[in-house]
Amino acid sequence: MSPVEIGLVTLVVADYDEAIEFYVKRVGFELVEDSPATSTRTGRPKRWVVVRPARGGTALLLAEASDDDQQAAVGTQTGGRVAFFLTVDDFDAAYERMSDAGITFVREPTTESWGKVAVWEDLYGNHWDLIERRRVLDEDSFPPASDIDEFLFTEQQIADRVAELGAQITADYRGRVPLLISVLKGSMLFTADLMRAIDGPMEVDFLAVSSYGAATKSSGVVRIVKDLDQDVSDRDVIIVEDIVDSGLTLRYLMDYLGGQKPASLAVCTLLRRQGDHANDLDLDYVGFELAPDAFVIGYGLDVAQRYRNLPFIAIYAE
Ligand code: IMP
Ligand code: MG
């Protein structure tokens, strides 16, 4: 078996509590553990203190220096080299939040070919990179650079939001067995991930509609191309959609399924495009709101059947 991860890295600190205060309150890490551990050889009490960013990955063991050698290593563990690399999805937001929290940046932000970076220092002077990595696209890559206007939601952002929606549905449907109705093809990836985020019994069925043809503008015509396999009467139905735009597709489906007398009928959509039209339908679960003019691809969403396999969501360059 190959090794699977670096679980912990030790950061030597002068004082447990001030270090926790800094990393949790200012940097925004989570305190994973703070428990008494075996005492040191000198008999001083030791604590097992672990912090890490909310999304996980390698954690830091905050280790209070207990002798002169360790004391000397505080803040200089790597002799001035950048010691740690903190990656974020949204550099500008993280930079602003950390600056507001009083964290000192010792190298101002620069944009490199691979993304954005700045260097900050912790309370002891250890240097950290703050990094947002950019996906590098060119005309030979998939997708080609000219097809993408902007990356909108990363794989991780989508996963985080789907987990939240799944937790909400789990809580709302406790004691019931929801029947998820996945509207093909756009919501297939969303459905597959959402199902696994629901912690309880559920069932799934599929329905395919056609409304857009190969164009990027609604034709206004909704047609059932593949019907359900099962009866929805007396079932707790949740329609799972990729995106609600004009709401024509959804309105049609709600009428169609509502006519079959389900016990309840809810809607869970990954995306909702903002605009006058989107607001008149009552949506129970919405993943992300979209700007009115953004046509998006990826994570199930297509343009002329292509790009459903992108793991992220991006604005298509029309
Ligand atoms: P509506 O009937 O206008 O609400 O359109 C909903 C359907 O249009 C969705 O299920 C998608 O298949 C498609 N659609 C709308 N906007 C987009 C988009 O930005 N990208 C990809 N498909 C879209
Ligand atoms: Mg669709």
Coordinates of N, CA, C and O in Angstrom, one line a residue, residues 196-300:
R196 N -26.0 11.1 -2.6 CA -25.0 10.6 -1.7 C -24.8 11.5 -0.5 O -24.2 11.2 0.5
A197 N -25.4 12.7 -0.6 CA -25.3 13.7 0.5 C -26.6 13.6 1.4 O -26.7 14.3 2.4
I198 N -27.5 12.7 1.0 CA -28.7 12.5 1.8 C -28.5 11.3 2.7 O -28.2 10.2 2.2
D199 N -28.5 11.5 4.0 CA -28.2 10.5 4.9 C -29.5 9.9 5.4 O -30.0 10.1 6.5
G200 N -30.1 9.0 4.6 CA -31.3 8.4 5.0 C -31.9 7.7 3.7 O -31.4 7.9 2.6
P201 N -33.0 6.9 3.9 CA -33.6 6.2 2.7 C -34.2 7.2 1.7 O -34.7 8.2 2.1
M202 N -34.0 6.9 0.5 CA -34.5 7.8 -0.6 C -34.6 6.9 -1.8 O -34.1 5.8 -1.9
E203 N -35.4 7.3 -2.8 CA -35.5 6.6 -4.1 C -35.2 7.7 -5.2 O -35.4 8.9 -5.0
V204 N -34.9 7.2 -6.4 CA -34.7 8.1 -7.5 C -35.3 7.6 -8.7 O -35.5 6.4 -8.9
D205 N -35.9 8.5 -9.5 CA -36.4 8.1 -10.8 C -36.0 9.2 -11.8 O -35.5 10.3 -11.4
F206 N -36.1 9.0 -13.1 CA -35.6 9.9 -14.1 C -36.7 10.3 -15.1 O -37.6 9.4 -15.4
L207 N -36.6 11.5 -15.5 CA -37.5 12.0 -16.5 C -36.7 12.8 -17.5 O -35.8 13.5 -17.0
A208 N -37.0 12.7 -18.7 CA -36.3 13.6 -19.7 C -37.2 14.5 -20.4 O -38.3 14.1 -20.9
V209 N -36.8 15.8 -20.4 CA -37.6 16.7 -21.2 C -36.7 17.4 -22.2 O -35.5 17.4 -22.1
S210 N -37.3 18.0 -23.2 CA -36.6 18.7 -24.2 C -37.2 20.0 -24.3 O -38.4 20.2 -24.4
S211 N -36.4 21.1 -24.2 CA -37.0 22.4 -24.3 C -36.1 23.4 -25.1 O -36.6 24.4 -25.6
Y212 N -34.8 23.0 -25.2 CA -33.9 24.0 -25.8 C -33.4 23.6 -27.1 O -32.8 24.5 -27.8
G213 N -33.5 22.4 -27.6 CA -32.9 22.0 -28.8 C -31.4 22.3 -28.7 O -30.8 22.1 -27.6
A214 N -30.8 22.7 -29.7 CA -29.3 22.9 -29.7 C -29.0 24.4 -29.5 O -27.8 24.8 -29.5
A215 N -30.0 25.2 -29.2 CA -29.8 26.7 -29.1 C -29.5 27.0 -27.6 O -29.8 26.2 -26.7
T216 N -29.0 28.2 -27.4 CA -28.8 28.6 -26.0 C -30.0 29.5 -25.5 O -29.9 30.0 -24.4
K217 N -31.0 29.6 -26.3 CA -32.2 30.4 -25.8 C -33.4 29.5 -25.8 O -33.5 28.6 -26.6
S218 N -34.3 29.7 -24.8 CA -35.4 28.9 -24.6 C -36.4 28.9 -25.8 O -36.7 30.0 -26.3
S219 N -36.8 27.7 -26.3 CA -37.8 27.7 -27.4 C -39.2 27.8 -26.8 O -40.1 28.1 -27.6
G220 N -39.3 27.7 -25.5 CA -40.6 27.8 -24.9 C -41.4 26.5 -25.0 O -42.5 26.4 -24.5
V221 N -40.9 25.5 -25.7 CA -41.6 24.3 -25.9 C -41.1 23.2 -25.0 O -39.9 22.9 -25.1
V222 N -41.9 22.6 -24.1 CA -41.4 21.6 -23.3 C -42.1 20.3 -23.7 O -43.3 20.2 -23.9
R223 N -41.3 19.2 -23.8 CA -41.8 18.0 -24.3 C -41.2 16.9 -23.4 O -40.0 16.9 -23.1
I224 N -42.0 15.9 -22.9 CA -41.5 14.8 -22.2 C -40.9 13.7 -23.1 O -41.6 13.2 -24.0
V225 N -39.6 13.5 -23.0 CA -39.0 12.6 -24.0 C -38.8 11.2 -23.3 O -38.8 10.2 -24.0
K226 N -38.7 11.2 -22.0 CA -38.7 9.9 -21.3 C -39.5 10.1 -20.0 O -39.3 11.0 -19.2
D227 N -40.5 9.3 -19.8 CA -41.4 9.4 -18.6 C -40.9 8.6 -17.4 O -40.0 7.8 -17.6
L228 N -41.5 8.8 -16.3 CA -41.1 8.1 -15.1 C -41.4 6.6 -15.2 O -42.3 6.2 -15.9
D229 N -40.7 5.8 -14.4 CA -41.0 4.4 -14.3 C -42.1 4.1 -13.3 O -42.6 3.0 -13.3
Q230 N -42.2 5.0 -12.3 CA -43.1 4.6 -11.2 C -44.2 5.7 -11.0 O -44.0 6.8 -11.4
D231 N -45.1 5.3 -10.2 CA -46.2 6.2 -9.8 C -45.8 7.1 -8.7 O -45.1 6.7 -7.8
V232 N -46.2 8.4 -8.8 CA -45.7 9.3 -7.7 C -46.9 9.6 -6.8 O -46.7 10.4 -5.9
S233 N -48.0 9.0 -6.9 CA -49.1 9.4 -6.1 C -48.8 9.0 -4.6 O -48.2 7.9 -4.4
D234 N -49.1 9.9 -3.7 CA -48.8 9.7 -2.3 C -47.3 9.7 -1.9 O -46.9 9.3 -0.8
R235 N -46.5 10.0 -2.9 CA -45.0 10.0 -2.6 C -44.6 11.5 -2.3 O -45.2 12.4 -2.7
D236 N -43.5 11.6 -1.5 CA -42.9 12.9 -1.2 C -41.8 13.1 -2.3 O -40.7 12.6 -2.3
V237 N -42.3 13.9 -3.3 CA -41.5 14.1 -4.5 C -40.6 15.3 -4.4 O -41.0 16.4 -4.0
I238 N -39.3 15.1 -4.8 CA -38.4 16.3 -5.0 C -37.9 16.3 -6.4 O -37.3 15.4 -6.9
I239 N -38.3 17.3 -7.1 CA -37.8 17.5 -8.5 C -36.4 18.0 -8.4 O -36.1 19.0 -7.7
V240 N -35.5 17.4 -9.1 CA -34.0 17.8 -9.0 C -33.7 18.4 -10.4 O -33.6 17.7 -11.4
E241 N -33.4 19.7 -10.4 CA -33.2 20.4 -11.7 C -31.7 20.9 -11.7 O -31.1 21.2 -10.7
D242 N -31.2 21.1 -12.9 CA -29.9 21.7 -13.0 C -30.0 23.2 -12.9 O -29.3 23.8 -12.1
I243 N -30.9 23.8 -13.7 CA -31.0 25.2 -13.6 C -32.4 25.7 -13.9 O -33.1 25.1 -14.8
V244 N -32.9 26.6 -13.2 CA -34.2 27.2 -13.5 C -33.9 28.6 -14.1 O -33.3 29.5 -13.5
D245 N -34.4 28.7 -15.4 CA -34.2 30.0 -16.1 C -35.5 30.7 -16.2 O -35.9 31.4 -15.3
S246 N -36.2 30.5 -17.3 CA -37.5 31.1 -17.5 C -38.5 30.5 -16.5 O -39.5 31.1 -16.2
G247 N -38.2 29.2 -16.1 CA -39.1 28.5 -15.3 C -40.2 27.7 -16.1 O -41.0 27.0 -15.5
L248 N -40.1 27.8 -17.4 CA -41.1 27.1 -18.2 C -41.0 25.6 -18.0 O -42.1 24.9 -17.8
T249 N -39.8 25.1 -18.0 CA -39.7 23.6 -17.9 C -40.2 23.2 -16.5 O -41.0 22.2 -16.4
L250 N -39.8 23.9 -15.5 CA -40.2 23.6 -14.1 C -41.7 23.7 -13.9 O -42.4 22.8 -13.3
R251 N -42.3 24.8 -14.4 CA -43.7 25.0 -14.3 C -44.5 23.8 -14.9 O -45.4 23.3 -14.3
Y252 N -44.0 23.4 -16.1 CA -44.7 22.3 -16.8 C -44.5 21.0 -15.9 O -45.5 20.3 -15.7
L253 N -43.4 20.8 -15.4 CA -43.1 19.5 -14.6 C -43.9 19.5 -13.3 O -44.5 18.5 -12.9
M254 N -44.0 20.7 -12.7 CA -44.8 20.8 -11.4 C -46.3 20.5 -11.7 O -46.9 19.8 -10.9
D255 N -46.8 21.0 -12.8 CA -48.2 20.8 -13.2 C -48.4 19.3 -13.4 O -49.3 18.6 -13.0
Y256 N -47.5 18.7 -14.2 CA -47.5 17.3 -14.6 C -47.5 16.4 -13.4 O -48.3 15.5 -13.3
L257 N -46.5 16.6 -12.5 CA -46.4 15.7 -11.4 C -47.4 16.0 -10.3 O -47.9 15.1 -9.7
G258 N -47.7 17.3 -10.2 CA -48.8 17.7 -9.2 C -50.1 17.1 -9.5 O -50.9 16.7 -8.6
G259 N -50.4 16.9 -10.8 CA -51.6 16.2 -11.2 C -51.7 14.8 -10.9 O -52.8 14.2 -10.9
Q260 N -50.6 14.2 -10.5 CA -50.6 12.8 -10.1 C -50.7 12.6 -8.6 O -50.5 11.5 -8.1
K261 N -51.1 13.6 -7.9 CA -51.4 13.6 -6.5 C -50.3 13.1 -5.6 O -50.5 12.1 -4.8
P262 N -49.1 13.7 -5.6 CA -48.1 13.3 -4.7 C -48.4 13.8 -3.3 O -49.2 14.7 -3.2
A263 N -47.9 13.1 -2.3 CA -48.1 13.6 -0.9 C -47.5 15.0 -0.7 O -48.1 15.8 0.0
S264 N -46.4 15.3 -1.3 CA -45.8 16.6 -1.3 C -44.9 16.7 -2.6 O -44.5 15.8 -3.2
L265 N -44.7 18.0 -2.9 CA -43.9 18.3 -4.1 C -43.0 19.4 -3.9 O -43.4 20.5 -3.5
A266 N -41.7 19.1 -3.9 CA -40.7 20.2 -3.7 C -39.7 20.2 -4.9 O -39.7 19.3 -5.7
V267 N -38.9 21.3 -4.9 CA -38.0 21.5 -6.0 C -36.6 21.8 -5.4 O -36.5 22.6 -4.5
C268 N -35.6 21.1 -6.0 CA -34.2 21.3 -5.6 C -33.5 21.6 -6.9 O -33.3 20.7 -7.7
T269 N -33.0 22.9 -7.0 CA -32.3 23.2 -8.2 C -30.9 23.6 -7.9 O -30.7 24.3 -6.9
L270 N -29.9 23.2 -8.7 CA -28.5 23.6 -8.4 C -28.3 25.1 -8.6 O -27.7 25.8 -7.9
L271 N -28.9 25.6 -9.7 CA -28.7 27.0 -10.1 C -30.1 27.6 -10.4 O -31.0 27.0 -10.8
R272 N -30.2 28.9 -10.0 CA -31.3 29.7 -10.4 C -30.8 31.0 -11.1 O -30.0 31.7 -10.5
R273 N -31.3 31.2 -12.3 CA -30.9 32.4 -13.0 C -31.7 33.6 -12.5 O -33.0 33.5 -12.5
Q274 N -31.1 34.6 -12.0 CA -31.9 35.8 -11.5 C -32.6 36.5 -12.7 O -32.1 36.4 -13.8
G275 N -33.6 37.1 -12.3 CA -34.4 37.9 -13.4 C -35.8 37.9 -12.9 O -36.2 37.2 -12.0
D276 N -36.7 38.6 -13.6 CA -38.1 38.7 -13.3 C -38.8 37.4 -13.2 O -39.5 37.1 -12.3
H277 N -38.4 36.6 -14.2 CA -39.2 35.3 -14.4 C -38.9 34.3 -13.2 O -39.8 33.6 -12.8
A278 N -37.6 34.3 -12.8 CA -37.2 33.3 -11.8 C -37.9 33.4 -10.5 O -38.0 32.4 -9.7
N279 N -38.5 34.6 -10.2 CA -38.9 34.8 -8.8 C -40.3 34.3 -8.5 O -40.7 34.2 -7.4
D280 N -41.1 34.1 -9.6 CA -42.5 33.7 -9.3 C -42.7 32.3 -9.0 O -43.8 31.9 -8.6
L281 N -41.7 31.4 -9.1 CA -41.8 30.0 -8.8 C -41.2 29.8 -7.4 O -40.1 30.4 -7.1
D282 N -41.9 29.1 -6.6 CA -41.4 28.8 -5.2 C -40.5 27.7 -5.2 O -40.9 26.5 -5.4
L283 N -39.2 27.9 -5.0 CA -38.2 26.9 -5.0 C -37.7 26.6 -3.6 O -37.3 27.5 -2.9
D284 N -37.8 25.3 -3.2 CA -37.4 24.9 -1.9 C -35.9 24.9 -1.6 O -35.5 25.3 -0.5
Y285 N -35.2 24.4 -2.6 CA -33.7 24.3 -2.4 C -33.0 24.9 -3.6 O -33.2 24.4 -4.7
V286 N -32.2 25.9 -3.4 CA -31.4 26.5 -4.5 C -29.9 26.4 -4.1 O -29.5 26.9 -3.1
G287 N -29.1 25.9 -5.0 CA -27.7 25.8 -4.8 C -27.0 27.1 -4.9 O -26.4 27.7 -3.9
F288 N -27.1 27.7 -6.1 CA -26.4 29.0 -6.3 C -27.3 29.9 -7.2 O -28.0 29.4 -8.1
E289 N -27.2 31.2 -7.0 CA -27.9 32.2 -7.8 C -27.0 32.6 -8.9 O -25.8 32.7 -8.7
L290 N -27.5 32.7 -10.1 CA -26.7 33.1 -11.3 C -27.1 34.5 -11.8 O -28.3 34.8 -11.8
A291 N -26.1 35.2 -12.3 CA -26.4 36.5 -12.9 C -27.3 36.3 -14.2 O -27.3 35.3 -14.8
P292 N -28.2 37.3 -14.5 CA -29.2 37.1 -15.6 C -28.6 36.8 -16.9 O -29.2 36.1 -17.7
D293 N -27.4 37.3 -17.2 CA -26.8 37.1 -18.5 C -25.8 36.0 -18.7 O -25.1 35.9 -19.7
A294 N -25.6 35.2 -17.6 CA -24.5 34.2 -17.7 C -25.0 32.9 -18.2 O -25.9 32.3 -17.5
F295 N -24.6 32.4 -19.3 CA -24.9 31.1 -19.8 C -23.8 30.2 -19.4 O -22.6 30.4 -19.7
V296 N -24.1 29.1 -18.6 CA -23.1 28.3 -18.0 C -23.0 26.9 -18.5 O -24.0 26.4 -19.0
I297 N -21.8 26.4 -18.4 CA -21.6 25.0 -18.8 C -20.8 24.2 -17.7 O -20.2 24.8 -16.9
G298 N -20.9 22.9 -17.8 CA -20.2 22.1 -16.9 C -21.1 21.5 -15.8 O -22.2 21.9 -15.6
Y299 N -20.6 20.5 -15.1 CA -21.3 19.8 -14.1 C -22.7 19.4 -14.5 O -23.7 19.7 -13.9
G300 N -22.8 18.8 -15.7 CA -24.1 18.4 -16.3 C -24.7 19.3 -17.3 O -25.4 18.9 -18.2

